[in-house]
């Protein structure tokens, strides 16, 4: 069976040894690919275990599992990598993960930051992302996109939610 990460290797020789903790990913890209495969295989413990300690408190294990279970995974495309090789201690991977939910296709575009521990384990630190529905942002060649002006103050994803719940915006109304 081909690996869900799109490497064109078999799952057993690609991401499975990482997810089963038989090997450590040697690069940030290998970790990124194995994390995508973990979503497709509902391996939430691996996802949590490969988060940097400062990022683990934001991880909603049950919510992530529900979202992953309700998704049909369509593919992963690596757009670019910066550092993150065997000799590096930090790296970036830009990718698009495509999935389908309720007959709608989504494209999750993310630029992720990774860090390698002194023991040689790559960890996901953070990511800047945007998810779009398939077909969103399509404009005809004759129609010019209009600039939207925000009328309210911008809310950061880690800011307190303005609804007053006490949660971070990204975990509540974001």
Coordinates of N, CA and C in Angstrom, one line a residue:
X1 N 0.8 -1.2 0.0 CA 0.0 0.0 0.0 C 0.9 1.2 0.0
X2 N 0.6 2.2 -0.9 CA 1.3 3.4 -0.9 C 1.1 4.2 0.4
X3 N 2.2 5.0 0.8 CA 2.1 5.8 2.0 C 1.2 7.0 1.7
X4 N 0.4 7.3 2.7 CA -0.5 8.4 2.5 C 0.2 9.8 2.3
X5 N 1.5 9.8 2.7 CA 2.2 11.1 2.7 C 2.6 11.5 1.2
X6 N 2.4 10.5 0.3 CA 2.7 10.8 -1.1 C 4.1 10.6 -1.5
X7 N 4.9 9.9 -0.7 CA 6.3 9.7 -1.0 C 6.6 8.7 -2.2
X8 N 5.5 8.0 -2.6 CA 5.6 6.9 -3.5 C 6.3 5.7 -3.0
X9 N 6.6 5.6 -1.7 CA 7.1 4.4 -1.0 C 5.9 3.7 -0.4
X10 N 6.1 2.5 0.0 CA 5.0 1.8 0.8 C 4.9 2.4 2.2
X11 N 3.8 2.3 2.7 CA 3.6 2.8 4.1 C 4.5 2.2 5.1
X12 N 4.7 0.8 4.9 CA 5.5 0.1 5.8 C 7.0 0.5 5.8
X13 N 7.5 1.0 4.6 CA 8.9 1.4 4.5 C 9.0 3.0 4.6
X14 N 7.9 3.7 4.8 CA 8.0 5.1 4.9 C 7.6 5.6 6.3
X15 N 6.4 5.9 6.5 CA 5.9 6.6 7.8 C 5.6 5.6 8.9
X16 N 5.3 4.4 8.6 CA 4.9 3.4 9.6 C 6.0 3.2 10.7
X17 N 7.3 3.1 10.3 CA 8.3 2.9 11.4 C 8.4 4.1 12.3
X18 N 8.1 5.3 11.8 CA 8.1 6.5 12.7 C 6.9 6.5 13.6
X19 N 5.8 6.2 13.1 CA 4.5 6.2 13.9 C 4.6 5.1 14.9
X20 N 5.2 4.0 14.6 CA 5.3 2.9 15.6 C 6.5 3.1 16.5
X21 N 7.2 4.2 16.4 CA 8.4 4.5 17.2 C 9.6 3.5 17.0
X22 N 9.7 2.9 15.8 CA 10.8 2.0 15.6 C 12.0 2.8 15.1
X23 N 11.7 4.0 14.5 CA 12.8 4.9 14.0 C 12.4 6.3 14.3
X24 N 13.3 7.2 14.3 CA 13.1 8.7 14.4 C 13.2 9.3 13.0
X25 N 12.3 10.2 12.6 CA 12.5 10.9 11.3 C 13.9 11.6 11.4
X26 N 14.6 11.5 10.2 CA 15.9 12.1 10.2 C 15.9 13.6 9.7
X27 N 14.7 14.0 9.2 CA 14.6 15.4 8.7 C 13.2 15.9 9.1
X28 N 13.1 17.3 9.1 CA 11.9 17.9 9.4 C 10.8 17.5 8.4
X29 N 11.2 17.3 7.1 CA 10.2 16.9 6.1 C 9.7 15.5 6.4
X30 N 10.6 14.6 6.8 CA 10.1 13.2 7.2 C 9.1 13.3 8.4
X31 N 9.4 14.2 9.3 CA 8.4 14.3 10.4 C 7.1 14.9 9.9
X32 N 7.2 15.9 9.1 CA 5.9 16.5 8.5 C 5.1 15.4 7.8
X33 N 5.8 14.6 7.0 CA 5.1 13.6 6.2 C 4.5 12.5 7.2
X34 N 5.2 12.1 8.2 CA 4.7 11.1 9.1 C 3.5 11.7 10.0
X35 N 3.5 13.0 10.2 CA 2.4 13.6 11.0 C 1.2 13.6 10.1
X36 N 1.3 13.9 8.8 CA 0.2 13.8 7.9 C -0.4 12.4 7.9
X37 N 0.5 11.4 7.7 CA 0.1 10.0 7.7 C -0.6 9.6 9.0
X38 N -0.1 10.2 10.1 CA -0.7 9.9 11.4 C -2.2 10.4 11.5
X39 N -2.4 11.6 10.9 CA -3.8 12.0 10.8 C -4.7 11.1 10.0
X40 N -4.1 10.6 8.9 CA -4.9 9.7 8.1 C -5.2 8.3 8.7
X41 N -4.3 7.9 9.6 CA -4.4 6.6 10.3 C -5.0 6.8 11.8
X42 N -5.4 8.0 12.1 CA -5.9 8.3 13.4 C -5.0 8.0 14.6
X43 N -3.7 8.3 14.4 CA -2.7 8.0 15.4 C -2.4 9.3 16.1
X44 N -3.3 9.7 17.0 CA -3.3 10.9 17.7 C -2.2 11.0 18.7
X45 N -1.8 9.9 19.3 CA -0.8 9.9 20.3 C 0.6 10.3 19.7
X46 N 0.8 9.8 18.5 CA 2.0 10.2 17.7 C 2.0 11.7 17.5
X47 N 0.9 12.2 17.1 CA 0.8 13.6 16.8 C 1.2 14.4 18.1
X48 N 0.6 14.0 19.2 CA 0.9 14.7 20.5 C 2.4 14.6 20.9
X49 N 2.9 13.3 20.7 CA 4.3 13.1 21.1 C 5.3 13.8 20.2
X50 N 4.9 14.2 19.0 CA 5.9 14.9 18.2 C 5.7 16.4 18.2
X51 N 4.9 16.9 19.2 CA 4.8 18.3 19.4 C 5.9 18.8 20.4
X52 N 6.4 20.0 20.1 CA 7.3 20.6 21.1 C 6.6 20.8 22.4
X53 N 7.3 20.7 23.6 CA 6.6 20.8 24.8 C 5.7 22.0 25.0
X54 N 6.2 23.2 24.4 CA 5.4 24.4 24.5 C 4.2 24.4 23.7
X55 N 4.1 23.5 22.8 CA 2.9 23.4 21.9 C 1.9 22.4 22.3
X56 N 2.2 21.5 23.2 CA 1.4 20.4 23.6 C 0.1 20.8 24.3
X57 N 0.1 21.9 25.1 CA -1.1 22.3 25.8 C -2.2 22.8 24.9
X58 N -1.8 23.2 23.7 CA -2.8 23.7 22.7 C -3.5 22.5 21.9
X59 N -2.9 21.3 22.1 CA -3.4 20.2 21.2 C -4.6 19.6 21.9
X60 N -5.7 19.6 21.1 CA -7.0 19.0 21.6 C -7.1 17.6 20.9
X61 N -6.7 16.6 21.7 CA -6.6 15.2 21.2 C -7.9 14.7 20.7
X62 N -9.0 14.9 21.5 CA -10.3 14.4 21.1 C -10.8 15.1 19.9
X63 N -10.6 16.4 19.8 CA -11.1 17.2 18.7 C -10.3 16.9 17.4
X64 N -9.0 16.7 17.6 CA -8.2 16.3 16.4 C -8.6 15.0 15.9
X65 N -8.9 14.0 16.8 CA -9.3 12.7 16.3 C -10.7 12.7 15.6
X66 N -11.6 13.5 16.1 CA -12.9 13.7 15.5 C -12.8 14.3 14.1
X67 N -12.0 15.3 14.0 CA -11.8 16.0 12.7 C -11.1 15.1 11.7
X68 N -10.1 14.3 12.2 CA -9.4 13.4 11.3 C -10.3 12.3 10.8
X69 N -11.1 11.8 11.8 CA -12.0 10.7 11.4 C -13.1 11.1 10.4
X70 N -13.5 12.3 10.5 CA -14.6 12.9 9.6 C -14.0 13.3 8.3
X71 N -12.7 13.3 8.1 CA -12.1 13.7 6.9 C -11.7 12.6 6.0
X72 N -11.9 12.8 4.7 CA -11.3 11.9 3.7 C -10.1 12.5 3.2
X73 N -8.9 11.9 3.4 CA -7.6 12.5 3.1 C -7.3 12.3 1.6
X74 N -7.0 13.4 0.9 CA -6.8 13.4 -0.5 C -5.4 13.5 -0.9
X75 N -4.5 14.0 -0.1 CA -3.1 14.1 -0.4 C -2.3 15.2 0.2
X76 N -1.0 15.0 0.2 CA -0.1 16.0 0.8 C 0.9 16.4 -0.3
X77 N 1.1 17.7 -0.4 CA 2.0 18.2 -1.4 C 3.0 19.1 -0.7
X78 N 4.3 18.8 -0.7 CA 5.3 19.6 -0.1 C 5.7 20.6 -1.1
X79 N 5.6 21.9 -0.7 CA 5.9 23.0 -1.6 C 7.4 23.5 -1.4
X80 N 7.9 23.5 -0.2 CA 9.3 23.9 0.0 C 9.8 23.4 1.4
X81 N 11.1 23.3 1.5 CA 11.7 23.1 2.8 C 12.9 24.0 2.9
X82 N 13.1 24.4 4.2 CA 14.2 25.3 4.5 C 14.9 24.7 5.7
X83 N 16.2 24.4 5.5 CA 17.0 23.6 6.5 C 16.2 22.4 6.9
X84 N 16.3 21.9 8.1 CA 15.6 20.7 8.5 C 16.2 19.4 8.1
X85 N 17.5 19.5 7.7 CA 18.2 18.3 7.3 C 18.8 17.6 8.5
X86 N 19.5 16.5 8.2 CA 20.1 15.7 9.3 C 21.0 16.5 10.1
X87 N 21.8 17.5 9.5 CA 22.8 18.3 10.3 C 22.2 19.5 10.9
X88 N 20.9 19.8 10.7 CA 20.3 21.1 11.2 C 19.6 20.8 12.5
X89 N 19.4 21.9 13.3 CA 18.6 21.8 14.5 C 17.2 22.5 14.4
X90 N 17.0 23.2 13.3 CA 15.7 23.8 13.0 C 15.4 23.6 11.5
X91 N 14.1 23.8 11.2 CA 13.7 23.7 9.8 C 12.3 24.2 9.6
X92 N 12.0 24.4 8.4 CA 10.7 24.8 8.0 C 10.2 23.9 6.8
X93 N 8.9 23.6 6.8 CA 8.3 22.9 5.7 C 7.0 23.6 5.3
X94 N 6.9 23.9 4.1 CA 5.6 24.5 3.6 C 4.9 23.4 2.8
X95 N 3.6 23.2 3.1 CA 2.9 22.2 2.4 C 1.4 22.5 2.3
X96 N 0.8 21.7 1.5 CA -0.7 21.8 1.3 C -1.2 20.4 1.6
X97 N -2.1 20.2 2.5 CA -2.8 19.0 2.8 C -4.2 19.1 2.3
X98 N -4.7 18.2 1.5 CA -6.0 18.3 0.9 C -6.9 17.2 1.6
X99 N -8.1 17.6 1.9 CA -9.0 16.6 2.5 C -10.5 17.0 2.1
X100 N -11.4 16.1 2.3 CA -12.8 16.3 2.0 C -13.6 16.0 3.3
X101 N -14.5 16.9 3.5 CA -15.5 16.8 4.6 C -16.9 17.2 4.1
X102 N -17.9 16.4 4.3 CA -19.2 16.7 3.9 C -19.3 17.1 2.5
X103 N -18.7 16.3 1.6 CA -18.7 16.6 0.1 C -18.1 17.9 -0.3
X104 N -17.3 18.5 0.6 CA -16.6 19.7 0.2 C -15.1 19.5 0.4
X105 N -14.3 19.9 -0.6 CA -12.8 19.7 -0.6 C -12.2 21.0 0.0
X106 N -11.2 20.7 0.9 CA -10.5 21.8 1.5 C -9.0 21.6 1.3
X107 N -8.3 22.7 1.2 CA -6.8 22.7 1.1 C -6.2 23.5 2.2
X108 N -5.5 22.8 3.1 CA -4.8 23.4 4.3 C -3.4 23.7 3.9
X109 N -3.1 25.0 3.8 CA -1.8 25.5 3.4 C -1.1 25.9 4.6
X110 N 0.1 25.4 4.9 CA 0.8 25.7 6.2 C 2.3 25.8 5.9
X111 N 2.9 26.7 6.7 CA 4.3 26.9 6.8 C 4.7 26.5 8.2
X112 N 5.3 25.4 8.4 CA 5.5 24.8 9.8 C 7.0 25.0 10.2
X113 N 7.2 25.2 11.5 CA 8.5 25.3 12.1 C 8.8 24.1 12.9
X114 N 10.0 23.5 12.7 CA 10.4 22.3 13.4 C 11.7 22.5 14.2
X115 N 11.9 21.8 15.2 CA 13.1 21.9 16.0 C 13.6 20.4 16.4
X116 N 14.9 20.2 16.3 CA 15.5 18.9 16.7 C 16.0 19.0 18.1
X117 N 15.7 18.0 18.9 CA 16.2 17.9 20.3 C 17.7 17.5 20.3
X118 N 18.4 17.7 21.4 CA 19.8 17.1 21.4 C 19.8 15.6 21.3
X119 N 18.7 14.9 21.5 CA 18.7 13.5 21.4 C 18.4 13.1 19.9
X120 N 18.1 14.1 19.0 CA 17.9 13.8 17.6 C 16.5 13.6 17.2
X121 N 15.5 14.0 18.0 CA 14.1 13.9 17.7 C 13.6 15.2 17.1
X122 N 13.1 15.2 15.9 CA 12.4 16.3 15.4 C 11.0 16.5 16.0
X123 N 10.7 17.8 16.3 CA 9.4 18.1 16.9 C 8.8 19.3 16.1
X124 N 7.4 19.2 16.0 CA 6.7 20.3 15.4 C 6.6 21.4 16.5
X125 N 6.9 22.7 16.1 CA 6.9 23.8 17.1 C 5.6 24.6 16.8
X126 N 5.5 25.1 15.6 CA 4.3 25.9 15.3 C 4.1 26.0 13.8
X127 N 3.0 26.6 13.4 CA 2.8 26.8 12.0 C 1.8 27.9 11.7
X128 N 2.0 28.6 10.6 CA 1.1 29.6 10.1 C 0.3 28.9 9.0
X129 N -1.0 29.0 9.1 CA -1.8 28.2 8.1 C -3.0 29.0 7.7
X130 N -3.6 28.5 6.6 CA -4.8 29.0 6.0 C -5.5 27.8 5.3
X131 N -6.8 27.7 5.6 CA -7.5 26.6 4.9 C -8.6 27.2 4.0
X132 N -8.6 26.7 2.8 CA -9.6 27.3 1.8 C -10.4 26.1 1.3
X133 N -11.7 26.4 1.0 CA -12.5 25.5 0.3 C -12.1 25.4 -1.2
X134 N -12.2 24.3 -1.8 CA -11.9 24.1 -3.2 C -12.8 25.1 -4.0
X135 N -12.2 25.9 -4.8 CA -13.0 26.8 -5.6 C -13.1 28.2 -5.0
X136 N -12.8 28.3 -3.7 CA -12.7 29.6 -3.1 C -11.6 30.4 -3.7
X137 N -11.8 31.7 -3.7 CA -10.7 32.6 -4.2 C -10.6 32.5 -5.8
X138 N -11.5 31.8 -6.4 CA -11.4 31.8 -7.9 C -12.1 33.0 -8.4
X139 N -11.4 33.8 -9.3 CA -11.9 34.9 -9.9 C -11.7 34.8 -11.4
X140 N -12.6 35.4 -12.2 CA -12.4 35.4 -13.6 C -11.3 36.4 -14.0
X141 N -10.8 36.2 -15.2 CA -9.7 37.1 -15.6 C -10.2 38.6 -15.7
X142 N -11.5 38.8 -16.0 CA -12.0 40.1 -16.1 C -12.4 40.7 -14.8
X143 N -12.7 39.9 -13.8 CA -13.1 40.4 -12.5 C -12.0 40.7 -11.6
X144 N -11.8 41.9 -11.1 CA -10.7 42.2 -10.2 C -11.2 42.0 -8.8
X145 N -10.3 41.3 -7.9 CA -10.7 41.1 -6.6 C -10.7 42.5 -5.8
X146 N -11.7 42.6 -4.9 CA -11.8 43.8 -4.1 C -11.0 43.7 -2.8
X147 N -10.5 44.8 -2.4 CA -9.7 44.8 -1.2 C -10.7 45.0 0.0
X148 N -10.6 44.1 1.0 CA -11.5 44.2 2.1 C -10.8 45.0 3.2
X149 N -11.5 45.9 3.9 CA -10.9 46.7 4.9 C -11.5 46.2 6.2
X150 N -10.7 45.7 7.2 CA -11.2 45.3 8.4 C -11.7 46.4 9.3
X151 N -12.9 46.3 9.8 CA -13.5 47.4 10.6 C -13.2 47.3 12.1
X152 N -12.8 46.0 12.5 CA -12.5 45.8 13.9 C -11.1 45.5 14.1
X153 N -10.6 45.5 15.3 CA -9.2 45.2 15.6 C -8.9 43.7 15.3
X154 N -7.8 43.4 14.7 CA -7.4 42.0 14.4 C -7.2 41.2 15.7
X155 N -7.8 40.0 15.7 CA -7.6 39.1 16.8 C -6.6 38.0 16.4
X156 N -5.5 37.9 17.2 CA -4.5 36.9 16.9 C -5.1 35.5 17.4
X157 N -4.6 34.5 16.8 CA -5.1 33.1 17.1 C -4.8 32.7 18.6
X158 N -3.8 33.3 19.2 CA -3.5 33.0 20.6 C -4.0 34.0 21.6
X159 N -4.7 35.0 21.1 CA -5.3 36.0 21.9 C -6.6 35.4 22.6
X160 N -7.0 36.0 23.8 CA -8.2 35.5 24.4 C -9.4 35.7 23.5
X161 N -10.3 34.8 23.4 CA -11.5 34.9 22.6 C -12.4 36.0 23.0
X162 N -12.8 36.9 22.1 CA -13.6 38.1 22.4 C -15.0 37.7 23.0
X163 N -15.4 36.4 22.8 CA -16.7 36.0 23.3 C -16.8 35.9 24.8
X164 N -15.6 35.9 25.5 CA -15.5 35.9 26.9 C -15.4 34.5 27.5
X165 N -15.2 33.5 26.7 CA -15.1 32.1 27.2 C -13.9 31.8 28.1
X166 N -12.8 32.7 27.9 CA -11.6 32.4 28.6 C -10.6 31.5 27.8
X167 N -11.1 31.0 26.7 CA -10.2 30.2 25.8 C -9.5 31.0 24.8
X168 N -8.4 30.4 24.2 CA -7.8 31.1 23.1 C -8.7 31.2 21.9
X169 N -8.6 32.2 21.2 CA -9.4 32.5 20.0 C -9.5 31.3 19.1
X170 N -8.3 30.7 18.8 CA -8.2 29.5 17.9 C -8.9 28.3 18.4
X171 N -9.1 28.2 19.7 CA -9.8 27.0 20.3 C -11.3 27.3 20.5
X172 N -11.7 28.5 20.2 CA -13.1 28.8 20.5 C -13.8 29.2 19.2
X173 N -13.9 30.5 19.0 CA -14.6 31.1 17.8 C -13.8 31.1 16.6
X174 N -12.5 31.0 16.7 CA -11.6 31.1 15.5 C -11.7 29.9 14.6

